């Protein structure tokens, strides 16, 4: 269970620096609803963030290209626990990916432990004045025991080059007070993952920073970034996920699939190498996701990745 203890908004000052200065939040404003936040650039939506668990995760519900095309799908019938852009792993044997204790043949239940985590509603929502959302989360087991603390930052903005919508996702994970360490584990797809809209499930193309293409070339491969180009409701779009160098086990090991449905995830290879977070050394994660209208080639994706790296390094 994740307990979001509070959500705050902060000025867009030290997440990304001048290398991607278009994220300076000029023209950014936020519409706040009881269980979600929509970040807009002028009148155009950039993303909708689900602040309250629905039912078991806070996540990015919708993510829009500059032309207003949403690329994310929430809770499809085949895998109800897939939610847009979401981060989930198993913590000390408790699965925070799945949202049901029953695993049928048609349901992906991840690590399949008996106990499964979930989340309860937000207790406090402070004023939101920019496109940066900071959410403090407690990952708790069904019995209420806190297993992990997280401070999550999600920033959205628009880049003129491309143009492109860019989301920066950062998380600080640490053992709760009184615990010497926690262990992260899971299945090959556990991590920061994206479920695309149904129209993107067929006919798309994966490619990565090392020139590999298709599922055969990108799945279970390590690379600095991985992208997917497909048609969203008849409109071509390209989506790329970037793994920032400060992450453990960088470059990420990617999970890609396009049979049945399309999915992209940056993983920590937890199925083969569980990762221990010691109380004296919290773990920090950083990712970025970009969305373009049209088909974008690897050169353009790589150029933006270098811009993101420059901004991230300048902010450190």
PDB file of C-alpha atoms in Angstrom, residues 11-140:
ATOM      1  CA  UNK A  11       9.089  26.338  -8.485  1.00  0.00           C
ATOM      2  CA  UNK A  12      10.742  24.799 -11.523  1.00  0.00           C
ATOM      3  CA  UNK A  13      14.201  25.795 -10.429  1.00  0.00           C
ATOM      4  CA  UNK A  14      16.702  23.035 -10.048  1.00  0.00           C
ATOM      5  CA  UNK A  15      15.278  20.091 -11.899  1.00  0.00           C
ATOM      6  CA  UNK A  16      16.518  20.981 -15.336  1.00  0.00           C
ATOM      7  CA  UNK A  17      18.702  23.949 -16.086  1.00  0.00           C
ATOM      8  CA  UNK A  18      19.198  26.181 -19.181  1.00  0.00           C
ATOM      9  CA  UNK A  19      19.985  23.306 -21.546  1.00  0.00           C
ATOM     10  CA  UNK A  20      16.248  22.700 -21.581  1.00  0.00           C
ATOM     11  CA  UNK A  21      15.195  26.162 -20.490  1.00  0.00           C
ATOM     12  CA  UNK A  22      11.858  25.869 -22.260  1.00  0.00           C
ATOM     13  CA  UNK A  23      10.786  24.048 -19.120  1.00  0.00           C
ATOM     14  CA  UNK A  24      11.067  27.298 -17.188  1.00  0.00           C
ATOM     15  CA  UNK A  25       7.289  27.052 -16.756  1.00  0.00           C
ATOM     16  CA  UNK A  26       6.357  30.229 -18.640  1.00  0.00           C
ATOM     17  CA  UNK A  27       2.733  29.726 -19.582  1.00  0.00           C
ATOM     18  CA  UNK A  28       2.393  26.656 -17.370  1.00  0.00           C
ATOM     19  CA  UNK A  29      -0.616  26.373 -15.101  1.00  0.00           C
ATOM     20  CA  UNK A  30      -2.381  23.616 -13.212  1.00  0.00           C
ATOM     21  CA  UNK A  31      -5.989  22.479 -12.911  1.00  0.00           C
ATOM     22  CA  UNK A  32      -6.533  20.687  -9.623  1.00  0.00           C
ATOM     23  CA  UNK A  33      -9.283  18.126  -9.108  1.00  0.00           C
ATOM     24  CA  UNK A  34     -10.024  15.930  -6.080  1.00  0.00           C
ATOM     25  CA  UNK A  35      -7.986  12.977  -7.334  1.00  0.00           C
ATOM     26  CA  UNK A  36      -5.838  14.356 -10.157  1.00  0.00           C
ATOM     27  CA  UNK A  37      -3.793  17.283 -11.425  1.00  0.00           C
ATOM     28  CA  UNK A  38      -3.711  18.449 -15.055  1.00  0.00           C
ATOM     29  CA  UNK A  39      -0.658  20.438 -16.132  1.00  0.00           C
ATOM     30  CA  UNK A  40      -1.292  22.752 -19.097  1.00  0.00           C
ATOM     31  CA  UNK A  41       0.853  24.915 -21.337  1.00  0.00           C
ATOM     32  CA  UNK A  42      -1.454  27.786 -22.135  1.00  0.00           C
ATOM     33  CA  UNK A  43      -4.716  26.032 -22.948  1.00  0.00           C
ATOM     34  CA  UNK A  44      -3.010  22.858 -24.145  1.00  0.00           C
ATOM     35  CA  UNK A  45      -2.738  19.876 -21.754  1.00  0.00           C
ATOM     36  CA  UNK A  46       0.699  18.376 -21.171  1.00  0.00           C
ATOM     37  CA  UNK A  47      -0.203  15.626 -18.732  1.00  0.00           C
ATOM     38  CA  UNK A  48      -2.711  14.497 -16.172  1.00  0.00           C
ATOM     39  CA  UNK A  49      -1.257  13.055 -12.974  1.00  0.00           C
ATOM     40  CA  UNK A  50      -3.420  10.733 -10.878  1.00  0.00           C
ATOM     41  CA  UNK A  51      -2.641  11.847  -7.323  1.00  0.00           C
ATOM     42  CA  UNK A  52      -4.986   9.489  -5.494  1.00  0.00           C
ATOM     43  CA  UNK A  53      -4.518   5.742  -5.924  1.00  0.00           C
ATOM     44  CA  UNK A  54      -6.727   4.267  -8.622  1.00  0.00           C
ATOM     45  CA  UNK A  55      -6.919   1.812  -7.003  1.00  0.00           C
ATOM     46  CA  UNK A  56      -3.328   1.019  -6.063  1.00  0.00           C
ATOM     47  CA  UNK A  57      -0.945   3.517  -7.659  1.00  0.00           C
ATOM     48  CA  UNK A  58      -0.485   7.250  -8.229  1.00  0.00           C
ATOM     49  CA  UNK A  59       0.754   7.680 -11.825  1.00  0.00           C
ATOM     50  CA  UNK A  60       0.691   9.751 -15.014  1.00  0.00           C
ATOM     51  CA  UNK A  61      -2.743   9.025 -16.433  1.00  0.00           C
ATOM     52  CA  UNK A  62      -2.430  10.912 -19.742  1.00  0.00           C
ATOM     53  CA  UNK A  63       0.520  12.360 -21.652  1.00  0.00           C
ATOM     54  CA  UNK A  64      -0.034  14.601 -24.671  1.00  0.00           C
ATOM     55  CA  UNK A  65       2.028  15.409 -27.738  1.00  0.00           C
ATOM     56  CA  UNK A  66       2.345  19.085 -28.775  1.00  0.00           C
ATOM     57  CA  UNK A  67      -0.625  18.533 -31.102  1.00  0.00           C
ATOM     58  CA  UNK A  68      -2.698  17.218 -28.212  1.00  0.00           C
ATOM     59  CA  UNK A  69      -2.488  13.475 -28.941  1.00  0.00           C
ATOM     60  CA  UNK A  70      -2.624  11.324 -25.790  1.00  0.00           C
ATOM     61  CA  UNK A  71      -0.261   8.310 -25.904  1.00  0.00           C
ATOM     62  CA  UNK A  72      -1.137   6.572 -22.603  1.00  0.00           C
ATOM     63  CA  UNK A  73      -3.799   4.013 -21.727  1.00  0.00           C
ATOM     64  CA  UNK A  74      -5.138   3.516 -18.211  1.00  0.00           C
ATOM     65  CA  UNK A  75      -6.306   0.220 -16.712  1.00  0.00           C
ATOM     66  CA  UNK A  76      -7.171  -1.756 -19.876  1.00  0.00           C
ATOM     67  CA  UNK A  77      -9.388  -4.803 -19.534  1.00  0.00           C
ATOM     68  CA  UNK A  78      -6.548  -7.236 -20.271  1.00  0.00           C
ATOM     69  CA  UNK A  79      -4.317  -5.851 -17.480  1.00  0.00           C
ATOM     70  CA  UNK A  80      -6.313  -3.657 -15.132  1.00  0.00           C
ATOM     71  CA  UNK A  81      -3.202  -2.888 -13.077  1.00  0.00           C
ATOM     72  CA  UNK A  82      -1.451  -1.189 -16.023  1.00  0.00           C
ATOM     73  CA  UNK A  83      -1.765   2.557 -15.492  1.00  0.00           C
ATOM     74  CA  UNK A  84      -0.353   4.991 -18.047  1.00  0.00           C
ATOM     75  CA  UNK A  85       3.175   5.902 -16.975  1.00  0.00           C
ATOM     76  CA  UNK A  86       3.784   4.180 -13.636  1.00  0.00           C
ATOM     77  CA  UNK A  87       6.607   3.107 -11.338  1.00  0.00           C
ATOM     78  CA  UNK A  88       6.248  -0.172  -9.459  1.00  0.00           C
ATOM     79  CA  UNK A  89       8.529  -2.854  -8.030  1.00  0.00           C
ATOM     80  CA  UNK A  90       8.392  -5.457  -5.252  1.00  0.00           C
ATOM     81  CA  UNK A  91       9.688  -4.339  -1.838  1.00  0.00           C
ATOM     82  CA  UNK A  92      10.760  -6.954   0.709  1.00  0.00           C
ATOM     83  CA  UNK A  93       8.652  -9.510  -1.122  1.00  0.00           C
ATOM     84  CA  UNK A  94       5.511  -7.361  -1.357  1.00  0.00           C
ATOM     85  CA  UNK A  95       4.374  -6.805  -4.940  1.00  0.00           C
ATOM     86  CA  UNK A  96       3.429  -3.192  -5.718  1.00  0.00           C
ATOM     87  CA  UNK A  97       2.868  -3.951  -9.413  1.00  0.00           C
ATOM     88  CA  UNK A  98      -0.252  -6.077  -9.185  1.00  0.00           C
ATOM     89  CA  UNK A  99      -3.488  -4.901  -7.654  1.00  0.00           C
ATOM     90  CA  UNK A 100      -5.333  -8.137  -7.017  1.00  0.00           C
ATOM     91  CA  UNK A 101      -4.510 -11.194  -4.881  1.00  0.00           C
ATOM     92  CA  UNK A 102      -5.936 -13.503  -7.514  1.00  0.00           C
ATOM     93  CA  UNK A 103      -3.799 -14.390 -10.530  1.00  0.00           C
ATOM     94  CA  UNK A 104      -5.537 -15.984 -13.489  1.00  0.00           C
ATOM     95  CA  UNK A 105      -3.976 -17.177 -16.729  1.00  0.00           C
ATOM     96  CA  UNK A 106      -4.956 -13.936 -18.472  1.00  0.00           C
ATOM     97  CA  UNK A 107      -3.618 -11.660 -15.739  1.00  0.00           C
ATOM     98  CA  UNK A 108      -0.001 -10.649 -15.312  1.00  0.00           C
ATOM     99  CA  UNK A 109       0.690 -10.847 -11.578  1.00  0.00           C
ATOM    100  CA  UNK A 110       4.373 -10.074 -11.503  1.00  0.00           C
ATOM    101  CA  UNK A 111       6.337 -11.543  -8.611  1.00  0.00           C
ATOM    102  CA  UNK A 112       3.197 -13.334  -7.340  1.00  0.00           C
ATOM    103  CA  UNK A 113       3.785 -13.019  -3.584  1.00  0.00           C
ATOM    104  CA  UNK A 114       0.828 -13.635  -1.304  1.00  0.00           C
ATOM    105  CA  UNK A 115       0.847 -10.065   0.017  1.00  0.00           C
ATOM    106  CA  UNK A 116       0.252  -7.216  -2.401  1.00  0.00           C
ATOM    107  CA  UNK A 117       0.728  -3.525  -1.789  1.00  0.00           C
ATOM    108  CA  UNK A 118      -1.756  -0.753  -2.439  1.00  0.00           C
ATOM    109  CA  UNK A 119      -2.322   2.878  -1.572  1.00  0.00           C
ATOM    110  CA  UNK A 120      -4.787   5.064   0.324  1.00  0.00           C
ATOM    111  CA  UNK A 121      -6.072   8.560  -0.581  1.00  0.00           C
ATOM    112  CA  UNK A 122      -3.987  11.696  -0.273  1.00  0.00           C
ATOM    113  CA  UNK A 123      -4.173  13.250   3.171  1.00  0.00           C
ATOM    114  CA  UNK A 124      -3.105  16.762   2.205  1.00  0.00           C
ATOM    115  CA  UNK A 125      -2.929  18.673  -1.059  1.00  0.00           C
ATOM    116  CA  UNK A 126      -1.159  22.015  -0.952  1.00  0.00           C
ATOM    117  CA  UNK A 127      -1.531  24.880  -3.426  1.00  0.00           C
ATOM    118  CA  UNK A 128      -0.170  24.109  -6.884  1.00  0.00           C
ATOM    119  CA  UNK A 129       1.309  27.003  -8.800  1.00  0.00           C
ATOM    120  CA  UNK A 130       3.602  25.435 -11.398  1.00  0.00           C
ATOM    121  CA  UNK A 131       4.120  22.381 -13.537  1.00  0.00           C
ATOM    122  CA  UNK A 132       6.184  20.620 -10.883  1.00  0.00           C
ATOM    123  CA  UNK A 133       4.447  18.171  -8.560  1.00  0.00           C
ATOM    124  CA  UNK A 134       6.199  16.749  -5.497  1.00  0.00           C
ATOM    125  CA  UNK A 135       4.522  13.777  -3.839  1.00  0.00           C
ATOM    126  CA  UNK A 136       5.648  12.106  -0.627  1.00  0.00           C
ATOM    127  CA  UNK A 137       4.680   8.439  -0.456  1.00  0.00           C
ATOM    128  CA  UNK A 138       4.811   5.647   2.083  1.00  0.00           C
ATOM    129  CA  UNK A 139       4.892   2.180   0.535  1.00  0.00           C
ATOM    130  CA  UNK A 140       2.997   0.016   3.009  1.00  0.00           C
TER     131      UNK A 140
END
